[in-house]
PDB file of C-alpha atoms and ligand atoms in Angstrom:
ATOM      1  CA  UNK A   1       4.012  25.931  -2.073  1.00 88.00           C
ATOM      2  CA  UNK A   2       7.416  27.689  -1.317  1.00 95.00           C
ATOM      3  CA  UNK A   3      10.609  26.013  -2.873  1.00 96.00           C
ATOM      4  CA  UNK A   4      11.655  25.228   0.724  1.00 97.00           C
ATOM      5  CA  UNK A   5       8.434  23.399   1.202  1.00 97.00           C
ATOM      6  CA  UNK A   6       8.875  21.410  -2.111  1.00 98.00           C
ATOM      7  CA  UNK A   7      12.439  20.671  -1.302  1.00 98.00           C
ATOM      8  CA  UNK A   8      11.468  19.411   2.152  1.00 98.00           C
ATOM      9  CA  UNK A   9       8.905  17.086   0.445  1.00 98.00           C
ATOM     10  CA  UNK A  10      11.502  15.681  -1.798  1.00 98.00           C
ATOM     11  CA  UNK A  11      13.823  14.982   0.970  1.00 98.00           C
ATOM     12  CA  UNK A  12      11.251  13.132   2.887  1.00 98.00           C
ATOM     13  CA  UNK A  13      10.512  10.881  -0.114  1.00 98.00           C
ATOM     14  CA  UNK A  14      14.217  10.344  -0.710  1.00 98.00           C
ATOM     15  CA  UNK A  15      14.572   9.456   2.973  1.00 98.00           C
ATOM     16  CA  UNK A  16      12.212   6.718   2.599  1.00 98.00           C
ATOM     17  CA  UNK A  17      13.720   5.452  -0.566  1.00 98.00           C
ATOM     18  CA  UNK A  18      17.228   5.178   0.924  1.00 98.00           C
ATOM     19  CA  UNK A  19      15.708   3.394   3.968  1.00 98.00           C
ATOM     20  CA  UNK A  20      13.023   1.119   2.712  1.00 98.00           C
ATOM     21  CA  UNK A  21      13.909   0.343  -1.021  1.00 98.00           C
ATOM     22  CA  UNK A  22      17.689  -0.459  -0.781  1.00 98.00           C
ATOM     23  CA  UNK A  23      19.363  -0.988  -3.239  1.00 98.00           C
ATOM     24  CA  UNK A  24      17.947   1.963  -5.205  1.00 98.00           C
ATOM     25  CA  UNK A  25      19.382   4.005  -7.935  1.00 98.00           C
ATOM     26  CA  UNK A  26      18.971   7.201  -9.799  1.00 98.00           C
ATOM     27  CA  UNK A  27      18.913   7.429 -13.554  1.00 98.00           C
ATOM     28  CA  UNK A  28      20.811  10.392 -14.185  1.00 98.00           C
ATOM     29  CA  UNK A  29      20.395  12.089 -17.634  1.00 96.00           C
ATOM     30  CA  UNK A  30      22.202  15.334 -16.485  1.00 97.00           C
ATOM     31  CA  UNK A  31      19.102  17.254 -17.725  1.00 96.00           C
ATOM     32  CA  UNK A  32      18.134  20.244 -15.510  1.00 97.00           C
ATOM     33  CA  UNK A  33      15.603  18.368 -13.390  1.00 97.00           C
ATOM     34  CA  UNK A  34      18.265  15.744 -12.852  1.00 98.00           C
ATOM     35  CA  UNK A  35      20.840  18.156 -11.841  1.00 98.00           C
ATOM     36  CA  UNK A  36      18.393  18.780  -8.888  1.00 98.00           C
ATOM     37  CA  UNK A  37      18.433  15.315  -7.855  1.00 98.00           C
ATOM     38  CA  UNK A  38      22.140  14.878  -8.600  1.00 98.00           C
ATOM     39  CA  UNK A  39      22.835  17.722  -5.988  1.00 98.00           C
ATOM     40  CA  UNK A  40      20.364  16.382  -3.379  1.00 98.00           C
ATOM     41  CA  UNK A  41      21.527  12.717  -3.718  1.00 98.00           C
ATOM     42  CA  UNK A  42      25.342  13.498  -3.914  1.00 98.00           C
ATOM     43  CA  UNK A  43      25.163  15.683  -0.793  1.00 98.00           C
ATOM     44  CA  UNK A  44      22.683  13.660   1.323  1.00 98.00           C
ATOM     45  CA  UNK A  45      22.117  10.221   0.139  1.00 98.00           C
ATOM     46  CA  UNK A  46      25.119   8.056   0.139  1.00 97.00           C
ATOM     47  CA  UNK A  47      23.065   4.936   0.046  1.00 97.00           C
ATOM     48  CA  UNK A  48      21.322   5.968  -3.197  1.00 98.00           C
ATOM     49  CA  UNK A  49      23.223   4.781  -6.275  1.00 98.00           C
ATOM     50  CA  UNK A  50      23.471   6.690  -9.343  1.00 98.00           C
ATOM     51  CA  UNK A  51      24.231   5.733 -13.075  1.00 98.00           C
ATOM     52  CA  UNK A  52      23.817   7.288 -16.621  1.00 98.00           C
ATOM     53  CA  UNK A  53      23.275   5.955 -19.984  1.00 98.00           C
ATOM     54  CA  UNK A  54      25.766   6.925 -22.884  1.00 98.00           C
ATOM     55  CA  UNK A  55      23.925   6.171 -26.147  1.00 98.00           C
ATOM     56  CA  UNK A  56      26.844   7.059 -28.080  1.00 98.00           C
ATOM     57  CA  UNK A  57      25.095   9.951 -29.653  1.00 98.00           C
ATOM     58  CA  UNK A  58      25.082  12.461 -26.727  1.00 98.00           C
ATOM     59  CA  UNK A  59      26.093  16.142 -27.304  1.00 97.00           C
ATOM     60  CA  UNK A  60      29.631  17.308 -26.036  1.00 97.00           C
ATOM     61  CA  UNK A  61      28.142  19.565 -23.561  1.00 97.00           C
ATOM     62  CA  UNK A  62      26.654  16.594 -21.766  1.00 98.00           C
ATOM     63  CA  UNK A  63      30.127  14.907 -21.254  1.00 98.00           C
ATOM     64  CA  UNK A  64      31.553  18.423 -20.116  1.00 98.00           C
ATOM     65  CA  UNK A  65      28.731  18.442 -17.491  1.00 98.00           C
ATOM     66  CA  UNK A  66      29.612  14.872 -16.457  1.00 98.00           C
ATOM     67  CA  UNK A  67      33.078  15.934 -15.712  1.00 97.00           C
ATOM     68  CA  UNK A  68      32.042  18.979 -13.802  1.00 98.00           C
ATOM     69  CA  UNK A  69      29.711  16.727 -11.603  1.00 98.00           C
ATOM     70  CA  UNK A  70      32.748  14.632 -10.995  1.00 97.00           C
ATOM     71  CA  UNK A  71      34.924  17.485  -9.974  1.00 97.00           C
ATOM     72  CA  UNK A  72      32.182  19.147  -7.857  1.00 97.00           C
ATOM     73  CA  UNK A  73      30.832  16.175  -5.987  1.00 97.00           C
ATOM     74  CA  UNK A  74      33.783  14.066  -5.980  1.00 96.00           C
ATOM     75  CA  UNK A  75      31.775  11.227  -7.721  1.00 94.00           C
ATOM     76  CA  UNK A  76      32.062   9.367 -10.884  1.00 92.00           C
ATOM     77  CA  UNK A  77      28.742   8.404 -12.189  1.00 96.00           C
ATOM     78  CA  UNK A  78      28.701   4.857 -13.808  1.00 97.00           C
ATOM     79  CA  UNK A  79      28.165   4.789 -17.281  1.00 98.00           C
ATOM     80  CA  UNK A  80      26.096   2.099 -19.182  1.00 98.00           C
ATOM     81  CA  UNK A  81      26.707   1.800 -22.856  1.00 98.00           C
ATOM     82  CA  UNK A  82      24.673   0.000 -25.544  1.00 98.00           C
ATOM     83  CA  UNK A  83      25.588  -3.532 -26.605  1.00 98.00           C
ATOM     84  CA  UNK A  84      27.999  -2.987 -29.629  1.00 98.00           C
ATOM     85  CA  UNK A  85      26.875  -5.917 -31.545  1.00 98.00           C
ATOM     86  CA  UNK A  86      23.333  -4.680 -31.395  1.00 98.00           C
ATOM     87  CA  UNK A  87      24.383  -1.026 -32.471  1.00 98.00           C
ATOM     88  CA  UNK A  88      26.555  -2.458 -35.153  1.00 98.00           C
ATOM     89  CA  UNK A  89      23.616  -4.638 -36.713  1.00 98.00           C
ATOM     90  CA  UNK A  90      21.429  -1.610 -36.610  1.00 98.00           C
ATOM     91  CA  UNK A  91      23.618   0.593 -38.383  1.00 98.00           C
ATOM     92  CA  UNK A  92      24.956  -1.754 -40.911  1.00 98.00           C
ATOM     93  CA  UNK A  93      21.202  -2.670 -41.702  1.00 98.00           C
ATOM     94  CA  UNK A  94      19.593   0.901 -41.516  1.00 98.00           C
ATOM     95  CA  UNK A  95      22.432   3.345 -41.771  1.00 97.00           C
ATOM     96  CA  UNK A  96      23.575   5.939 -38.939  1.00 96.00           C
ATOM     97  CA  UNK A  97      20.615   8.285 -38.950  1.00 96.00           C
ATOM     98  CA  UNK A  98      17.743   5.959 -39.592  1.00 96.00           C
ATOM     99  CA  UNK A  99      15.807   7.400 -36.674  1.00 94.00           C
ATOM    100  CA  UNK A 100      14.536  10.093 -38.831  1.00 93.00           C
ATOM    101  CA  UNK A 101      12.972   7.782 -41.424  1.00 93.00           C
ATOM    102  CA  UNK A 102      10.059   6.355 -39.409  1.00 91.00           C
ATOM    103  CA  UNK A 103       8.859   6.152 -35.984  1.00 90.00           C
ATOM    104  CA  UNK A 104       9.523   2.257 -35.871  1.00 93.00           C
ATOM    105  CA  UNK A 105      13.176   2.976 -36.676  1.00 95.00           C
ATOM    106  CA  UNK A 106      13.534   5.702 -33.983  1.00 94.00           C
ATOM    107  CA  UNK A 107      12.086   3.480 -31.271  1.00 94.00           C
ATOM    108  CA  UNK A 108      14.324   0.626 -32.374  1.00 97.00           C
ATOM    109  CA  UNK A 109      17.442   2.895 -32.088  1.00 97.00           C
ATOM    110  CA  UNK A 110      16.079   4.095 -28.742  1.00 96.00           C
ATOM    111  CA  UNK A 111      15.480   0.412 -27.535  1.00 97.00           C
ATOM    112  CA  UNK A 112      19.181  -0.675 -28.455  1.00 98.00           C
ATOM    113  CA  UNK A 113      20.726   2.515 -27.039  1.00 98.00           C
ATOM    114  CA  UNK A 114      18.636   3.350 -23.989  1.00 97.00           C
ATOM    115  CA  UNK A 115      15.902   0.554 -23.034  1.00 96.00           C
ATOM    116  CA  UNK A 116      18.184  -2.280 -23.111  1.00 97.00           C
ATOM    117  CA  UNK A 117      21.101  -0.706 -21.110  1.00 98.00           C
ATOM    118  CA  UNK A 118      18.487   0.649 -18.676  1.00 97.00           C
ATOM    119  CA  UNK A 119      17.370  -2.946 -17.994  1.00 97.00           C
ATOM    120  CA  UNK A 120      21.033  -3.893 -17.272  1.00 98.00           C
ATOM    121  CA  UNK A 121      21.330  -0.828 -14.895  1.00 98.00           C
ATOM    122  CA  UNK A 122      18.199  -1.470 -13.006  1.00 98.00           C
ATOM    123  CA  UNK A 123      18.845  -5.242 -12.739  1.00 97.00           C
ATOM    124  CA  UNK A 124      18.950  -6.314  -9.015  1.00 98.00           C
ATOM    125  CA  UNK A 125      17.549  -2.997  -7.777  1.00 98.00           C
ATOM    126  CA  UNK A 126      14.398  -2.569  -5.630  1.00 98.00           C
ATOM    127  CA  UNK A 127      13.604   1.040  -6.848  1.00 98.00           C
ATOM    128  CA  UNK A 128      14.684   3.648  -9.249  1.00 98.00           C
ATOM    129  CA  UNK A 129      14.540   7.342  -9.249  1.00 98.00           C
ATOM    130  CA  UNK A 130      13.873   9.706 -12.070  1.00 97.00           C
ATOM    131  CA  UNK A 131      13.716  13.622 -12.786  1.00 96.00           C
ATOM    132  CA  UNK A 132      10.109  13.386 -14.491  1.00 95.00           C
ATOM    133  CA  UNK A 133       7.858  16.328 -14.404  1.00 94.00           C
ATOM    134  CA  UNK A 134       4.279  16.198 -14.995  1.00 92.00           C
ATOM    135  CA  UNK A 135       3.942  19.120 -17.077  1.00 87.00           C
ATOM    136  CA  UNK A 136       7.100  18.215 -19.470  1.00 81.00           C
ATOM    137  CA  UNK A 137       4.768  16.109 -21.770  1.00 73.00           C
ATOM    138  CA  UNK A 138       1.231  14.871 -22.499  1.00 73.00           C
ATOM    139  CA  UNK A 139       2.798  11.352 -22.051  1.00 72.00           C
ATOM    140  CA  UNK A 140       3.607  12.218 -18.621  1.00 76.00           C
ATOM    141  CA  UNK A 141       0.274  13.679 -17.369  1.00 81.00           C
ATOM    142  CA  UNK A 142      -1.029  10.584 -15.541  1.00 83.00           C
ATOM    143  CA  UNK A 143       2.325   9.551 -13.691  1.00 88.00           C
ATOM    144  CA  UNK A 144       2.507   9.389 -10.007  1.00 92.00           C
ATOM    145  CA  UNK A 145       5.344  10.099  -7.601  1.00 95.00           C
ATOM    146  CA  UNK A 146       5.448   6.512  -6.510  1.00 97.00           C
ATOM    147  CA  UNK A 147       4.434   3.585  -8.789  1.00 96.00           C
ATOM    148  CA  UNK A 148       5.259  -0.015  -9.832  1.00 97.00           C
ATOM    149  CA  UNK A 149       7.232  -0.066 -12.969  1.00 96.00           C
ATOM    150  CA  UNK A 150       5.936  -3.426 -14.319  1.00 95.00           C
ATOM    151  CA  UNK A 151       8.109  -3.272 -17.332  1.00 93.00           C
ATOM    152  CA  UNK A 152      11.362  -3.541 -15.249  1.00 95.00           C
ATOM    153  CA  UNK A 153       9.987  -5.201 -12.077  1.00 96.00           C
ATOM    154  CA  UNK A 154      10.749  -2.641  -9.378  1.00 98.00           C
ATOM    155  CA  UNK A 155       9.280   0.585  -7.897  1.00 98.00           C
ATOM    156  CA  UNK A 156       9.857   3.856  -9.512  1.00 98.00           C
ATOM    157  CA  UNK A 157       9.979   7.103  -7.956  1.00 98.00           C
ATOM    158  CA  UNK A 158       9.640  10.637  -9.630  1.00 97.00           C
ATOM    159  CA  UNK A 159      10.230  13.002  -6.562  1.00 98.00           C
ATOM    160  CA  UNK A 160       9.919  16.169  -8.855  1.00 97.00           C
ATOM    161  CA  UNK A 161       6.635  15.361 -10.464  1.00 96.00           C
ATOM    162  CA  UNK A 162       4.895  18.381  -9.423  1.00 94.00           C
ATOM    163  CA  UNK A 163       7.807  20.788  -9.594  1.00 97.00           C
ATOM    164  CA  UNK A 164       7.410  23.661 -12.174  1.00 95.00           C
ATOM    165  CA  UNK A 165      10.089  24.388 -14.673  1.00 93.00           C
ATOM    166  CA  UNK A 166      10.912  27.603 -12.614  1.00 95.00           C
ATOM    167  CA  UNK A 167      11.039  25.595  -9.315  1.00 97.00           C
ATOM    168  CA  UNK A 168      13.925  23.614 -11.259  1.00 97.00           C
ATOM    169  CA  UNK A 169      15.788  26.622 -12.142  1.00 97.00           C
ATOM    170  CA  UNK A 170      15.372  28.377  -8.837  1.00 98.00           C
ATOM    171  CA  UNK A 171      16.771  25.226  -7.006  1.00 98.00           C
ATOM    172  CA  UNK A 172      19.734  25.247  -9.410  1.00 98.00           C
ATOM    173  CA  UNK A 173      20.349  29.047  -8.781  1.00 98.00           C
ATOM    174  CA  UNK A 174      19.950  28.983  -5.113  1.00 98.00           C
ATOM    175  CA  UNK A 175      22.433  26.143  -4.658  1.00 98.00           C
ATOM    176  CA  UNK A 176      24.840  27.097  -7.627  1.00 98.00           C
ATOM    177  CA  UNK A 177      24.336  23.704  -9.084  1.00 98.00           C
ATOM    178  CA  UNK A 178      26.332  23.126 -12.508  1.00 98.00           C
ATOM    179  CA  UNK A 179      24.061  22.480 -15.703  1.00 98.00           C
ATOM    180  CA  UNK A 180      24.262  21.528 -19.236  1.00 97.00           C
ATOM    181  CA  UNK A 181      25.620  24.513 -21.435  1.00 97.00           C
ATOM    182  CA  UNK A 182      23.026  23.885 -23.992  1.00 96.00           C
ATOM    183  CA  UNK A 183      20.092  25.089 -21.725  1.00 95.00           C
ATOM    184  CA  UNK A 184      21.448  28.475 -22.333  1.00 95.00           C
ATOM    185  CA  UNK A 185      21.197  28.036 -26.154  1.00 93.00           C
ATOM    186  CA  UNK A 186      17.397  27.345 -25.997  1.00 90.00           C
ATOM    187  CA  UNK A 187      17.613  23.712 -25.175  1.00 90.00           C
ATOM    188  CA  UNK A 188      14.832  22.927 -22.627  1.00 87.00           C
ATOM    189  CA  UNK A 189      15.163  18.949 -22.727  1.00 85.00           C
ATOM    190  CA  UNK A 190      18.423  17.353 -23.732  1.00 90.00           C
ATOM    191  CA  UNK A 191      18.902  13.867 -25.043  1.00 93.00           C
ATOM    192  CA  UNK A 192      20.656  12.656 -28.095  1.00 96.00           C
ATOM    193  CA  UNK A 193      22.447  15.218 -30.259  1.00 95.00           C
ATOM    194  CA  UNK A 194      20.813  14.134 -33.635  1.00 94.00           C
ATOM    195  CA  UNK A 195      17.528  13.967 -31.802  1.00 92.00           C
ATOM    196  CA  UNK A 196      17.382  17.265 -29.929  1.00 90.00           C
ATOM    197  CA  UNK A 197      17.148  20.830 -31.061  1.00 89.00           C
ATOM    198  CA  UNK A 198      16.685  24.125 -29.388  1.00 88.00           C
ATOM    199  CA  UNK A 199      13.008  25.458 -28.925  1.00 85.00           C
ATOM    200  CA  UNK A 200      11.677  28.986 -29.727  1.00 81.00           C
ATOM    201  CA  UNK A 201       9.810  31.055 -27.381  1.00 76.00           C
ATOM    202  CA  UNK A 202       6.168  29.721 -26.696  1.00 79.00           C
ATOM    203  CA  UNK A 203       6.979  26.196 -27.844  1.00 80.00           C
ATOM    204  CA  UNK A 204       6.310  23.208 -25.401  1.00 76.00           C
ATOM    205  CA  UNK A 205       9.361  22.120 -23.204  1.00 71.00           C
ATOM    206  CA  UNK A 206       9.716  18.996 -24.943  1.00 73.00           C
ATOM    207  CA  UNK A 207       9.190  20.279 -28.434  1.00 77.00           C
ATOM    208  CA  UNK A 208      12.854  20.032 -29.348  1.00 78.00           C
ATOM    209  CA  UNK A 209      12.767  16.197 -28.837  1.00 78.00           C
ATOM    210  CA  UNK A 210      11.980  13.909 -31.848  1.00 77.00           C
ATOM    211  CA  UNK A 211      10.367  17.291 -33.233  1.00 77.00           C
ATOM    212  CA  UNK A 212       9.362  15.454 -36.215  1.00 78.00           C
ATOM    213  CA  UNK A 213       6.846  13.208 -34.302  1.00 79.00           C
ATOM    214  CA  UNK A 214       3.384  13.561 -32.729  1.00 73.00           C
ATOM    215  CA  UNK A 215       3.792  15.015 -29.152  1.00 70.00           C
ATOM    216  CA  UNK A 216       1.165  12.746 -27.717  1.00 67.00           C
ATOM    217  CA  UNK A 217       3.170   9.588 -28.275  1.00 62.00           C
ATOM    218  CA  UNK A 218       6.911  10.650 -28.334  1.00 66.00           C
ATOM    219  CA  UNK A 219       8.935   8.963 -25.565  1.00 67.00           C
ATOM    220  CA  UNK A 220      11.907   6.927 -25.953  1.00 67.00           C
ATOM    221  CA  UNK A 221      10.831   3.857 -24.072  1.00 70.00           C
ATOM    222  CA  UNK A 222      12.442   4.579 -20.898  1.00 78.00           C
ATOM    223  CA  UNK A 223       9.203   5.795 -19.294  1.00 75.00           C
ATOM    224  CA  UNK A 224       6.433   4.304 -21.334  1.00 67.00           C
ATOM    225  CA  UNK A 225       3.846   5.719 -18.788  1.00 59.00           C
ATOM    226  CA  UNK A 226       0.175   4.885 -19.410  1.00 51.00           C
ATOM    227  CA  UNK A 227       0.023   5.933 -23.159  1.00 44.00           C
ATOM    228  CA  UNK A 228       1.762   3.073 -24.215  1.00 42.00           C
ATOM    229  CA  UNK A 229      -1.092   1.516 -26.320  1.00 37.00           C
ATOM    230  CA  UNK A 230      -1.473   4.679 -28.261  1.00 34.00           C
ATOM    231  CA  UNK A 231       2.329   4.814 -28.986  1.00 35.00           C
ATOM    232  CA  UNK A 232       2.111   1.344 -30.491  1.00 33.00           C
ATOM    233  CA  UNK A 233      -0.756   2.427 -32.844  1.00 28.00           C
ATOM    234  CA  UNK A 234       1.009   5.385 -33.934  1.00 31.00           C
ATOM    235  CA  UNK A 235       4.099   3.662 -34.632  1.00 31.00           C
ATOM    236  CA  UNK A 236       2.310   1.858 -37.471  1.00 29.00           C
ATOM    237  CA  UNK A 237       1.764   4.960 -39.430  1.00 26.00           C
ATOM    238  CA  UNK A 238       4.290   5.015 -42.436  1.00 26.00           C
ATOM    239  CA  UNK A 239       6.309   7.840 -43.693  1.00 27.00           C
ATOM    240  CA  UNK A 240       5.376  10.101 -40.822  1.00 23.00           C
ATOM    241  CA  UNK A 241       8.748  11.494 -40.480  1.00 25.00           C
ATOM    242  CA  UNK A 242      10.101  14.670 -42.090  1.00 24.00           C
ATOM    243  CA  UNK A 243      13.498  15.743 -42.324  1.00 26.00           C
ATOM    244  CA  UNK A 244      15.697  16.126 -39.175  1.00 23.00           C
TER     245      UNK A 244
HETATM  246 FE1  SF4 B 301      18.727   6.745 -31.125  1.00 75.12          FE
HETATM  247 FE2  SF4 B 301      17.818   9.469 -31.213  1.00 75.12          FE
HETATM  248 FE3  SF4 B 301      16.813   7.572 -29.589  1.00 75.12          FE
HETATM  249 FE4  SF4 B 301      19.293   8.593 -29.278  1.00 75.12          FE
HETATM  250  S1  SF4 B 301      17.103   9.540 -28.927  1.00 75.12           S
HETATM  251  S2  SF4 B 301      18.615   6.424 -28.934  1.00 75.12           S
HETATM  252  S3  SF4 B 301      19.875   8.764 -31.498  1.00 75.12           S
HETATM  253  S4  SF4 B 301      16.716   7.630 -31.893  1.00 75.12           S
END
């Protein structure tokens, strides 16, 4: 299928989300996939809202891109931060980089800095949109383009689910869309600075995220998908983490 055809399919889906699921919102992480959706939504879908999560541990390059998006599209994407008291208590009890020590501590950090703010951002919405792609991770194989997100109580749309990585980059190039400078330094998937590294040739695209964990279960909790049971079991294994 050509890129034009794939774009047309995404447009059809976004048309129906804007029309039938208002208020709908796009969770924008400013990664490469999300820049495709940023470009489409900012230019064509004024009825679809946007937000981002600032965990407090983002790389500098992501803030630079936020500013570029504001300048390019004339929009300032609303930012949700974690509850300060929860971060303070976690850091006081466990230290600033406890996510390297165990899967449980990593997931608790993600819960405080991502999952709880996400719930606030989605409150009152009928649908949310993500830039997930099926071939990004084993945890994403069984997702569907439209499914009910029982965890958050609203419909969840992933319009790029069957796009390849090269489709994403072809789009960004064709429409001259700004992207995170870390992508040019070997980062394929970008999240918090301490939990993201560049990958080497031949590695899986998500290999740079929580690289000390088992790829079959590593998700931040924003997209628990259908492997949630496995993740819970795995989280009980002690002393899994190696150095970060
Ligand atoms: Fe914390 Fe790392 Fe999760 Fe960011 S990705 S919320 S720093 S554990």
